[in-house]
Short mmCIF file of C-alpha atoms and ligand atoms in Angstrom, two decimals:
data_model
loop_
_atom_site.label_atom_id
_atom_site.label_comp_id
_atom_site.label_asym_id
_atom_site.label_seq_id
_atom_site.Cartn_x
_atom_site.Cartn_y
_atom_site.Cartn_z
CA MET A 60 179.77 109.89 3.34
CA ARG A 61 179.43 111.00 0.01
CA ASN A 62 183.08 111.75 -0.66
CA ASN A 63 184.41 110.38 -3.80
CA SER A 64 180.99 109.17 -4.28
CA GLU A 65 179.24 109.39 -7.70
CA THR A 66 175.26 109.47 -8.42
CA ILE A 67 174.14 106.94 -11.06
CA ASP A 68 173.01 109.37 -13.31
CA LYS A 69 176.54 110.94 -13.61
CA ILE A 70 178.06 107.56 -13.74
CA SER A 71 179.33 107.72 -17.49
CA GLU A 72 181.81 110.51 -16.50
CA ARG A 73 183.42 107.89 -14.19
CA SER A 74 183.74 105.31 -17.23
CA GLY A 75 186.89 102.98 -16.18
CA GLU A 76 187.48 104.75 -12.81
CA ARG A 77 187.29 103.47 -9.46
CA THR A 78 184.10 105.07 -7.55
CA ARG A 79 181.70 104.75 -4.74
CA VAL A 80 178.05 104.34 -5.26
CA CYS A 81 175.74 105.04 -2.15
CA GLY A 82 172.00 103.63 -2.58
CA TRP A 83 169.98 100.89 -2.06
CA ILE A 84 169.54 97.32 -3.13
CA ALA A 85 166.60 97.44 -5.76
CA ASN A 86 167.09 93.75 -6.80
CA LYS A 87 169.46 90.71 -6.83
CA ARG A 88 170.19 87.43 -8.46
CA SER A 89 173.15 84.84 -8.54
CA SER A 90 174.62 82.42 -11.01
CA GLY A 91 177.41 80.28 -9.95
CA LYS A 92 180.39 82.40 -9.16
CA ILE A 93 178.69 85.46 -10.19
CA ARG A 94 176.17 87.60 -8.21
CA PHE A 95 174.27 90.86 -9.63
CA LEU A 96 173.15 93.41 -7.62
CA GLN A 97 170.80 96.29 -8.95
CA LEU A 98 171.53 99.20 -6.88
CA ARG A 99 169.08 102.31 -6.97
CA ASP A 100 170.02 105.87 -5.68
CA GLY A 101 166.98 108.09 -6.68
CA THR A 102 168.86 109.12 -9.90
CA GLY A 103 169.02 105.91 -11.71
CA VAL A 104 169.50 102.22 -11.22
CA ILE A 105 172.75 100.48 -12.02
CA GLN A 106 173.95 96.92 -12.09
CA CYS A 107 176.83 95.85 -9.54
CA VAL A 108 178.46 92.89 -10.39
CA VAL A 109 179.99 90.64 -7.76
CA MET A 110 182.56 88.02 -8.84
CA ALA A 111 184.26 85.51 -6.12
CA ASP A 112 187.48 86.14 -7.37
CA ARG A 113 187.52 89.87 -6.85
CA VAL A 114 185.80 90.64 -3.45
CA THR A 115 186.22 88.96 -0.15
CA PRO A 116 184.11 85.69 0.77
CA GLU A 117 182.42 87.90 3.30
CA VAL A 118 181.38 90.49 0.56
CA PHE A 119 180.48 87.39 -2.01
CA GLU A 120 178.41 85.88 0.83
CA LEU A 121 176.74 89.31 1.66
CA ALA A 122 175.47 89.89 -2.19
CA ASP A 123 173.73 86.65 -1.97
CA HIS A 124 171.75 87.45 1.50
CA ILE A 125 171.62 91.14 1.71
CA PRO A 126 167.99 91.97 2.06
CA TYR A 127 166.07 93.83 -0.63
CA GLU A 128 166.03 97.86 0.00
CA SER A 129 168.82 97.48 2.51
CA SER A 130 171.30 100.63 2.27
CA VAL A 131 174.77 100.30 1.25
CA ILE A 132 177.86 101.76 -0.29
CA VAL A 133 179.39 100.13 -3.31
CA THR A 134 183.13 100.43 -4.56
CA GLY A 135 184.24 99.23 -7.82
CA GLN A 136 185.21 99.97 -11.32
CA VAL A 137 182.82 101.48 -13.89
CA GLN A 138 182.68 99.61 -16.69
CA LYS A 139 180.88 100.01 -20.31
CA ASP A 140 178.32 97.30 -20.83
CA PRO A 141 176.84 97.73 -23.87
CA ARG A 142 173.52 95.51 -22.59
CA SER A 143 172.80 98.01 -19.64
CA SER A 144 170.10 100.26 -20.22
CA ILE A 145 172.48 103.28 -19.11
CA GLY A 146 175.39 101.97 -20.99
CA PHE A 147 177.63 100.70 -17.57
CA GLU A 148 177.90 98.64 -14.99
CA ILE A 149 180.10 98.44 -11.80
CA ALA A 150 182.55 95.62 -11.22
CA VAL A 151 182.33 95.53 -7.54
CA ASP A 152 185.41 95.67 -4.93
CA ASN A 153 183.31 95.90 -1.70
CA ILE A 154 180.33 96.74 -0.18
CA GLU A 155 179.56 98.40 2.83
CA VAL A 156 176.13 98.08 4.38
CA ILE A 157 174.90 101.02 6.03
CA SER A 158 171.37 99.50 7.37
CA GLU A 159 170.26 96.04 6.80
CA ALA A 160 166.50 96.45 6.00
CA LEU A 161 163.87 94.50 7.44
CA PRO A 162 162.08 91.64 4.85
CA TYR A 163 160.31 94.58 2.39
CA PRO A 164 156.56 94.40 2.30
CA ILE A 165 156.44 95.39 -1.53
CA SER A 166 157.64 92.87 -3.56
CA LYS A 167 157.51 91.92 -7.35
CA LYS A 168 154.29 90.40 -6.95
CA ASP A 169 151.16 92.58 -7.90
CA HIS A 170 149.80 94.20 -5.05
CA GLY A 171 146.44 95.72 -4.49
CA VAL A 172 145.73 99.39 -4.77
CA ALA A 173 145.21 99.62 -1.17
CA PHE A 174 148.27 97.74 0.22
CA LEU A 175 150.43 100.11 -2.13
CA MET A 176 148.41 103.38 -0.71
CA ASP A 177 149.18 102.11 2.91
CA HIS A 178 152.83 101.79 1.89
CA ARG A 179 152.91 105.11 -0.26
CA HIS A 180 156.07 105.93 1.77
CA LEU A 181 157.89 103.15 0.39
CA TRP A 182 155.96 102.68 -3.11
CA LEU A 183 157.46 106.21 -3.81
CA ARG A 184 160.84 104.15 -4.70
CA SER A 185 159.55 101.93 -7.47
CA SER A 186 160.61 103.07 -10.60
CA ARG A 187 156.77 104.17 -11.96
CA GLN A 188 156.57 106.59 -8.91
CA ASN A 189 159.98 107.75 -9.46
CA ALA A 190 159.31 108.64 -13.06
CA LEU A 191 156.12 110.27 -12.13
CA MET A 192 157.57 112.62 -9.29
CA LYS A 193 160.39 113.66 -11.81
CA ILE A 194 158.05 114.42 -14.47
CA ARG A 195 155.67 116.57 -11.76
CA SER A 196 158.85 118.21 -10.82
CA VAL A 197 159.69 119.24 -14.40
CA LEU A 198 156.07 120.01 -14.94
CA THR A 199 155.59 122.57 -11.66
CA ARG A 200 158.91 124.37 -12.75
CA SER A 201 157.97 124.55 -16.63
CA ALA A 202 154.50 126.34 -15.73
CA ARG A 203 156.36 128.91 -13.11
CA SER A 204 158.89 129.45 -15.70
CA TYR A 205 156.24 130.00 -18.32
CA PHE A 206 154.60 132.79 -16.14
CA ASP A 207 157.91 134.18 -15.04
CA GLU A 208 159.08 134.47 -18.24
CA LEU A 209 156.14 136.51 -19.45
CA GLY A 210 156.80 138.99 -16.40
CA PHE A 211 153.97 137.58 -14.10
CA ILE A 212 154.81 138.03 -10.67
CA SER A 213 154.50 135.42 -8.31
CA VAL A 214 152.31 136.18 -5.19
CA GLU A 215 151.29 133.39 -2.32
CA ALA A 216 147.67 133.50 -1.25
CA PRO A 217 146.50 132.67 2.24
CA ILE A 218 146.00 128.81 3.18
CA LEU A 219 143.58 130.18 6.13
CA THR A 220 140.55 131.87 4.51
CA PRO A 221 137.33 133.61 6.01
CA THR A 222 135.09 132.55 3.30
CA ALA A 223 134.09 130.21 0.28
CA CYS A 224 135.55 130.71 -3.33
CA GLU A 225 134.38 127.91 -4.85
CA GLY A 226 130.91 127.26 -3.38
CA THR A 227 130.35 126.38 0.47
CA THR A 228 129.30 122.55 -0.21
CA SER A 229 132.97 121.58 -0.48
CA LEU A 230 134.61 123.66 2.37
CA PHE A 231 137.18 122.42 5.34
CA GLU A 232 136.32 124.24 8.49
CA VAL A 233 138.96 124.70 10.86
CA ALA A 234 139.16 125.88 14.42
CA TYR A 235 140.71 129.42 14.00
CA PHE A 236 141.08 130.32 18.01
CA ASP A 237 137.70 131.33 18.94
CA ARG A 238 135.90 131.09 15.64
CA SER A 239 135.87 129.29 12.01
CA ALA A 240 138.27 129.20 9.29
CA TYR A 241 138.09 127.60 6.15
CA LEU A 242 141.20 125.96 4.07
CA THR A 243 141.61 127.80 0.81
CA GLN A 244 139.66 126.46 -2.05
CA SER A 245 141.62 128.63 -4.64
CA GLY A 246 143.81 131.48 -4.52
CA GLN A 247 141.85 133.19 -6.95
CA LEU A 248 140.00 136.12 -5.03
CA TYR A 249 143.47 136.90 -3.72
CA GLY A 250 145.22 136.76 -6.70
CA GLU A 251 142.44 139.35 -8.13
CA ALA A 252 143.87 141.82 -5.63
CA ALA A 253 147.08 141.17 -6.09
CA ALA A 254 146.47 141.54 -9.97
CA MET A 255 145.07 145.10 -9.25
CA ALA A 256 148.33 146.02 -7.40
CA LEU A 257 151.01 144.36 -9.43
CA GLY A 258 149.07 143.93 -12.99
CA LYS A 259 149.67 140.33 -14.07
CA ILE A 260 150.55 137.73 -11.30
CA TYR A 261 150.21 133.99 -10.47
CA VAL A 262 149.46 132.20 -7.29
CA TYR A 263 151.11 128.82 -6.93
CA GLY A 264 149.95 126.74 -3.82
CA PRO A 265 148.02 123.87 -2.20
CA THR A 266 144.35 123.92 -2.25
CA PHE A 267 141.29 121.94 -0.74
CA ARG A 268 138.28 120.60 -1.21
CA ALA A 269 136.06 118.54 1.10
CA GLU A 270 134.82 116.65 -1.97
CA LYS A 271 132.52 113.67 -1.42
CA SER A 272 133.47 112.51 -4.97
CA LYS A 273 135.42 109.06 -5.25
CA THR A 274 136.67 109.40 -8.62
CA ARG A 275 140.08 109.25 -10.39
CA ARG A 276 139.81 112.83 -11.25
CA HIS A 277 139.29 114.06 -7.70
CA LEU A 278 141.74 114.71 -4.75
CA THR A 279 140.90 116.52 -1.50
CA GLU A 280 144.24 118.36 -1.70
CA PHE A 281 145.59 119.24 -4.70
CA TRP A 282 147.96 121.98 -6.19
CA MET A 283 147.06 124.80 -8.59
CA ILE A 284 148.64 127.34 -10.66
CA GLU A 285 146.35 130.33 -11.06
CA PRO A 286 147.38 133.22 -13.16
CA GLU A 287 145.40 136.71 -13.01
CA MET A 288 145.79 139.22 -15.23
CA ALA A 289 144.40 143.03 -15.13
CA PHE A 290 142.82 144.63 -18.01
CA CYS A 291 142.34 141.34 -19.68
CA GLU A 292 139.02 139.51 -21.52
CA LEU A 293 138.10 136.05 -21.73
CA PRO A 294 139.89 135.65 -25.02
CA ASP A 295 143.36 136.58 -23.27
CA ALA A 296 142.80 133.95 -20.35
CA ILE A 297 142.33 131.46 -23.25
CA ASP A 298 145.24 132.29 -25.08
CA LEU A 299 147.47 132.53 -21.88
CA ALA A 300 146.06 128.95 -21.06
CA GLU A 301 146.82 127.75 -24.45
CA GLY A 302 150.53 128.75 -24.12
CA LEU A 303 150.79 127.18 -21.02
CA ILE A 304 149.86 123.68 -22.01
CA CYS A 305 152.04 124.28 -24.89
CA ARG A 306 154.64 124.62 -23.06
CA ILE A 307 154.38 122.06 -20.11
CA VAL A 308 153.90 119.60 -22.93
CA SER A 309 156.97 120.63 -24.58
CA ASP A 310 159.22 120.83 -21.79
CA THR A 311 158.27 117.32 -20.44
CA LEU A 312 158.92 115.87 -23.68
CA ASN A 313 162.19 117.39 -24.06
CA GLN A 314 163.05 116.80 -20.42
CA CYS A 315 161.22 113.42 -19.42
CA SER A 316 161.91 111.23 -22.39
CA PRO A 317 163.37 108.44 -19.89
CA GLN A 318 160.62 108.71 -17.42
CA LEU A 319 157.89 108.95 -20.09
CA LYS A 320 159.18 105.57 -21.37
CA VAL A 321 159.01 104.16 -17.81
CA LEU A 322 155.63 105.10 -17.97
CA GLU A 323 155.07 103.70 -21.56
CA ARG A 324 153.59 107.16 -22.64
CA ASP A 325 152.35 107.02 -26.11
CA LEU A 326 154.31 110.16 -26.99
CA SER A 327 152.80 110.74 -30.59
CA ARG A 328 149.60 111.48 -28.93
CA LEU A 329 151.52 114.46 -26.75
CA GLU A 330 153.43 115.42 -29.98
CA LEU A 331 149.63 117.01 -31.36
CA VAL A 332 149.48 119.51 -28.69
CA LYS A 333 150.49 122.21 -31.00
CA PRO A 334 148.08 125.57 -31.30
CA PRO A 335 145.48 126.26 -31.99
CA PHE A 336 143.30 124.14 -29.68
CA PRO A 337 139.75 123.66 -30.76
CA ARG A 338 137.10 126.17 -28.96
CA LEU A 339 133.67 125.59 -28.36
CA THR A 340 130.91 126.86 -26.70
CA TYR A 341 129.18 125.10 -24.02
CA THR A 342 125.89 125.21 -26.01
CA GLU A 343 127.97 123.47 -29.25
CA ALA A 344 129.43 121.00 -26.77
CA ILE A 345 125.71 120.00 -25.30
CA ASP A 346 125.05 119.49 -29.31
CA ILE A 347 128.05 117.35 -29.72
CA LEU A 348 127.18 115.16 -26.66
CA LYS A 349 123.81 114.43 -28.09
CA GLN A 350 124.87 113.48 -31.21
CA LYS A 351 127.28 111.30 -29.60
CA GLY A 352 123.91 109.55 -27.80
CA MET A 353 124.33 111.49 -24.10
CA ASP A 354 121.70 111.71 -22.35
CA ILE A 355 122.03 115.23 -21.18
CA GLU A 356 120.27 118.75 -21.48
CA TRP A 357 121.44 122.25 -22.04
CA GLY A 358 121.71 123.91 -18.28
CA ALA A 359 123.27 120.46 -16.69
CA ASP A 360 126.95 120.72 -15.56
CA LEU A 361 129.49 118.59 -17.63
CA GLY A 362 130.51 115.32 -15.77
CA GLY A 363 133.32 113.22 -15.71
CA ASP A 364 131.59 110.84 -18.38
CA GLU A 365 130.38 114.01 -20.53
CA GLU A 366 133.78 115.56 -20.37
CA SER A 367 135.60 112.07 -21.39
CA VAL A 368 133.16 111.92 -24.27
CA LEU A 369 133.71 115.41 -25.24
CA SER A 370 137.53 115.39 -25.13
CA GLY A 371 137.69 112.00 -26.43
CA ALA A 372 136.06 113.89 -29.76
CA PHE A 373 139.17 115.79 -30.37
CA ASP A 374 143.10 114.97 -30.48
CA LYS A 375 143.97 118.07 -28.91
CA PRO A 376 142.71 119.95 -25.61
CA VAL A 377 139.66 121.43 -26.30
CA PHE A 378 138.20 124.76 -24.73
CA VAL A 379 134.80 124.98 -23.65
CA THR A 380 133.49 128.46 -23.03
CA HIS A 381 130.10 130.56 -22.13
CA TYR A 382 128.68 127.80 -19.66
CA PRO A 383 125.22 128.81 -18.10
CA ALA A 384 125.86 131.18 -15.32
CA ASP A 385 123.59 129.14 -13.02
CA ILE A 386 126.50 126.28 -12.78
CA LYS A 387 129.01 128.55 -12.68
CA ALA A 388 130.79 130.19 -9.48
CA PHE A 389 129.57 133.84 -8.05
CA TYR A 390 132.46 135.85 -9.28
CA MET A 391 132.13 135.06 -13.07
CA LYS A 392 130.79 137.79 -15.27
CA ARG A 393 127.91 137.38 -17.44
CA ASP A 394 127.92 137.54 -21.27
CA PRO A 395 126.74 140.65 -22.00
CA THR A 396 125.00 139.65 -24.99
CA ASN A 397 123.28 136.61 -23.04
CA ASP A 398 122.68 137.47 -19.41
CA ARG A 399 122.13 133.44 -18.84
CA LEU A 400 125.69 132.64 -19.63
CA ALA A 401 128.67 133.00 -17.73
CA LEU A 402 132.29 134.36 -19.35
CA ALA A 403 133.82 130.96 -18.07
CA VAL A 404 136.14 128.62 -19.76
CA ASP A 405 137.27 124.89 -19.12
CA LEU A 406 140.32 123.33 -21.07
CA LEU A 407 139.58 119.40 -21.39
CA ALA A 408 142.54 117.33 -21.95
CA PRO A 409 142.11 114.61 -24.74
CA GLU A 410 142.18 110.83 -24.23
CA GLY A 411 139.08 111.03 -22.08
CA TYR A 412 141.11 113.04 -19.21
CA GLY A 413 138.72 116.00 -18.87
CA GLU A 414 139.15 119.11 -17.50
CA ILE A 415 142.20 120.23 -16.25
CA ILE A 416 142.00 124.23 -16.43
CA GLY A 417 138.80 125.89 -15.03
CA GLY A 418 138.90 129.87 -15.07
CA GLY A 419 137.17 133.02 -16.77
CA GLN A 420 136.46 136.91 -16.70
CA ARG A 421 135.56 137.99 -13.65
CA GLU A 422 132.55 140.03 -12.48
CA ASP A 423 133.89 143.80 -12.49
CA SER A 424 130.83 145.72 -11.69
CA LEU A 425 130.05 146.34 -7.92
CA GLU A 426 126.45 146.33 -8.19
CA ALA A 427 126.38 143.00 -10.25
CA LEU A 428 128.75 141.42 -7.94
CA GLU A 429 126.67 142.16 -4.93
CA HIS A 430 123.87 140.79 -6.59
CA ARG A 431 125.40 137.54 -7.32
CA ILE A 432 126.98 137.40 -3.80
CA ASP A 433 123.06 137.35 -2.37
CA GLU A 434 121.94 135.00 -5.17
CA HIS A 435 124.42 132.47 -4.14
CA GLY A 436 123.35 132.58 -0.44
CA LEU A 437 126.88 133.77 0.70
CA ASP A 438 127.91 136.10 3.79
CA LYS A 439 128.86 139.77 2.19
CA GLU A 440 131.07 140.81 5.30
CA PRO A 441 133.96 138.29 4.68
CA LEU A 442 133.82 139.46 1.14
CA GLU A 443 133.88 143.61 1.63
CA TRP A 444 137.56 143.52 0.91
CA TYR A 445 136.63 141.73 -2.13
CA LEU A 446 133.90 144.28 -3.33
CA ASP A 447 136.48 147.13 -2.35
CA LEU A 448 138.46 145.74 -5.57
CA ARG A 449 135.25 147.03 -7.48
CA ARG A 450 134.94 149.84 -5.56
CA TYR A 451 138.61 151.45 -6.25
CA GLY A 452 139.52 151.20 -9.91
CA SER A 453 137.70 148.41 -11.00
CA VAL A 454 138.85 147.11 -14.40
CA PRO A 455 138.34 143.96 -16.54
CA HIS A 456 140.43 141.15 -15.36
CA ALA A 457 140.45 137.37 -16.23
CA GLY A 458 142.45 134.30 -15.20
CA PHE A 459 142.34 130.53 -14.66
CA GLY A 460 143.59 127.86 -12.49
CA MET A 461 145.38 124.42 -13.75
CA GLY A 462 145.47 121.47 -11.29
CA ILE A 463 149.01 120.05 -11.31
CA GLU A 464 147.42 116.50 -10.43
CA ARG A 465 145.02 116.57 -13.00
CA ALA A 466 147.45 118.05 -16.09
CA LEU A 467 150.27 115.06 -14.94
CA ALA A 468 148.09 112.59 -15.12
CA TRP A 469 147.26 113.32 -18.60
CA ILE A 470 150.73 114.07 -19.71
CA SER A 471 151.90 110.94 -18.18
CA GLY A 472 149.03 108.85 -19.38
CA ILE A 473 148.01 107.54 -15.88
CA HIS A 474 144.79 106.46 -14.69
CA HIS A 475 144.15 108.24 -11.35
CA VAL A 476 145.48 111.32 -9.78
CA ARG A 477 146.36 109.28 -6.67
CA GLU A 478 149.82 108.55 -7.97
CA THR A 479 150.53 112.01 -9.33
CA ILE A 480 151.23 113.74 -5.98
CA ALA A 481 153.68 112.18 -3.24
CA PHE A 482 151.30 111.67 -0.56
CA PRO A 483 147.61 111.67 -1.73
CA ARG A 484 144.81 113.13 0.27
CA LEU A 485 141.62 111.38 -0.85
CA LEU A 486 137.98 110.96 0.44
CA ASP A 487 139.06 107.88 2.32
CA ARG A 488 142.75 108.54 2.76
CA LEU A 489 144.61 110.73 5.25
CA TYR A 490 147.64 107.95 5.90
CA PRO A 491 150.58 108.03 5.51
O1 4AD B 1115 137.50 124.70 -11.97
P1 4AD B 1115 138.00 125.11 -10.63
O2 4AD B 1115 137.37 124.90 -9.43
O3 4AD B 1115 138.18 126.59 -10.63
C1 4AD B 1115 139.02 127.33 -9.53
O4 4AD B 1115 139.05 127.03 -8.50
C2 4AD B 1115 139.17 128.72 -9.96
N1 4AD B 1115 138.98 129.64 -8.89
C3 4AD B 1115 140.19 129.12 -10.72
C4 4AD B 1115 140.82 130.20 -11.21
O5 4AD B 1115 139.92 130.55 -11.93
N2 4AD B 1115 141.82 130.95 -10.66
O6 4AD B 1115 139.17 124.26 -10.48
C5 4AD B 1115 140.51 124.78 -11.00
C6 4AD B 1115 141.37 123.35 -11.55
C7 4AD B 1115 140.52 122.15 -12.14
O7 4AD B 1115 140.38 122.54 -13.60
C8 4AD B 1115 140.89 120.93 -11.95
O8 4AD B 1115 142.00 121.04 -12.90
C9 4AD B 1115 141.66 121.28 -10.61
O9 4AD B 1115 141.44 122.55 -10.51
N3 4AD B 1115 140.82 120.52 -9.33
C10 4AD B 1115 141.07 119.40 -8.93
N4 4AD B 1115 142.18 118.64 -9.18
C11 4AD B 1115 142.11 117.43 -8.32
N5 4AD B 1115 140.89 117.48 -7.49
C12 4AD B 1115 139.74 118.02 -7.18
N6 4AD B 1115 139.08 117.87 -6.46
C13 4AD B 1115 140.17 119.21 -7.93
N7 4AD B 1115 139.02 120.43 -8.07
C14 4AD B 1115 139.83 121.24 -9.25
MG1 MG B 1116 136.00 123.65 -12.84
#
């Protein structure tokens, strides 16, 4: 079907030639003896000019009445057009209708979020969503390339797991034959085992949290990229995270400028994302928040509001380290100089976006880890394999996880994570 056809992103290579473009009718208008169709094919949008003296009366009529989102193959001559955003238009010779669409539910008028989310499978065709999906694709490739080029080995962690990684309150339980399993909250624990086998690894995959949070930052299913390194400590993880963020920002700036333009992203803010990023301790962060009038005491976790205020105080992403151990996961190593603190790190994105990375140095002592598992009220049996990593050649090791959707929301400058993944899963959304 695509024989002798061209995609819109490559149309400049056919300047002056007669070609075919396969696509969908995105928009149309008429004026006298001339009709304009906007044809989109996923790679771009091109104006197709239908003139009464160049086509049959049937085709001229069709150009007026064809419903939005009908699928067609347009044949015509590619012509330079300085007014067009892509520099070309098509002087149409023929339009072949593949499938005439029913009245399309999404129109130019402002639809509410619930309506658009119910029609997510169609909403994806819009220019904003198209731009976001392309940036996402570049971002994930860029993150993987960063680790690949540094010699990290890509390892898959299981989705069905016997136990919690990030606290028992946000587990999705599923029937696993005659017992229960849980959808993974993080590939980290398996990543640690893989790091002891391979040195430097990363896990990239979907993660699940039954979080009852209805905020602009929370999905119940999201994707994380999680590096883990043996013989490394907290500062090594921080340096690696800084490099990752600089890489994904520069790759998206270089490769996605048309898409960032569609989203009206202020690029000057992204151009500031250069190393070094500020590094604060949690205790310093609390002092800053108090100075800014926030009602928060040492020991409390930073919520969305606190993270927004804190990250809003800096132009660049900011690392916050050494959180109170009580508010962090069981696997975090304690600060040897202060037992109340965990060797944890979060990275807060600027412009109020807040946490996009969480990680730190892992507890490498068998005794301390057994103690933490008890303290957190976790069952030791399904974690015996994890304790083995401390029994057989334990080493200092560290890593982190970056949530793809939160990183993308920030880089694209969009408000809510629901637009950063093709089919978001939220507290109140499992359809489509
Ligand atoms: O801070 P979190 O919970 O850390 C971990 O899961 C560690 N085990 C990672 C590691 O060290 N290997 O989650 C890491 C990141 C967050 O910073 C955020 O970007 C994202 O995952 N994230 C979410 N994204 C969307 N919706 C949610 N409900 C999220 N929860 C976490
Ligand atoms: Mg976190």
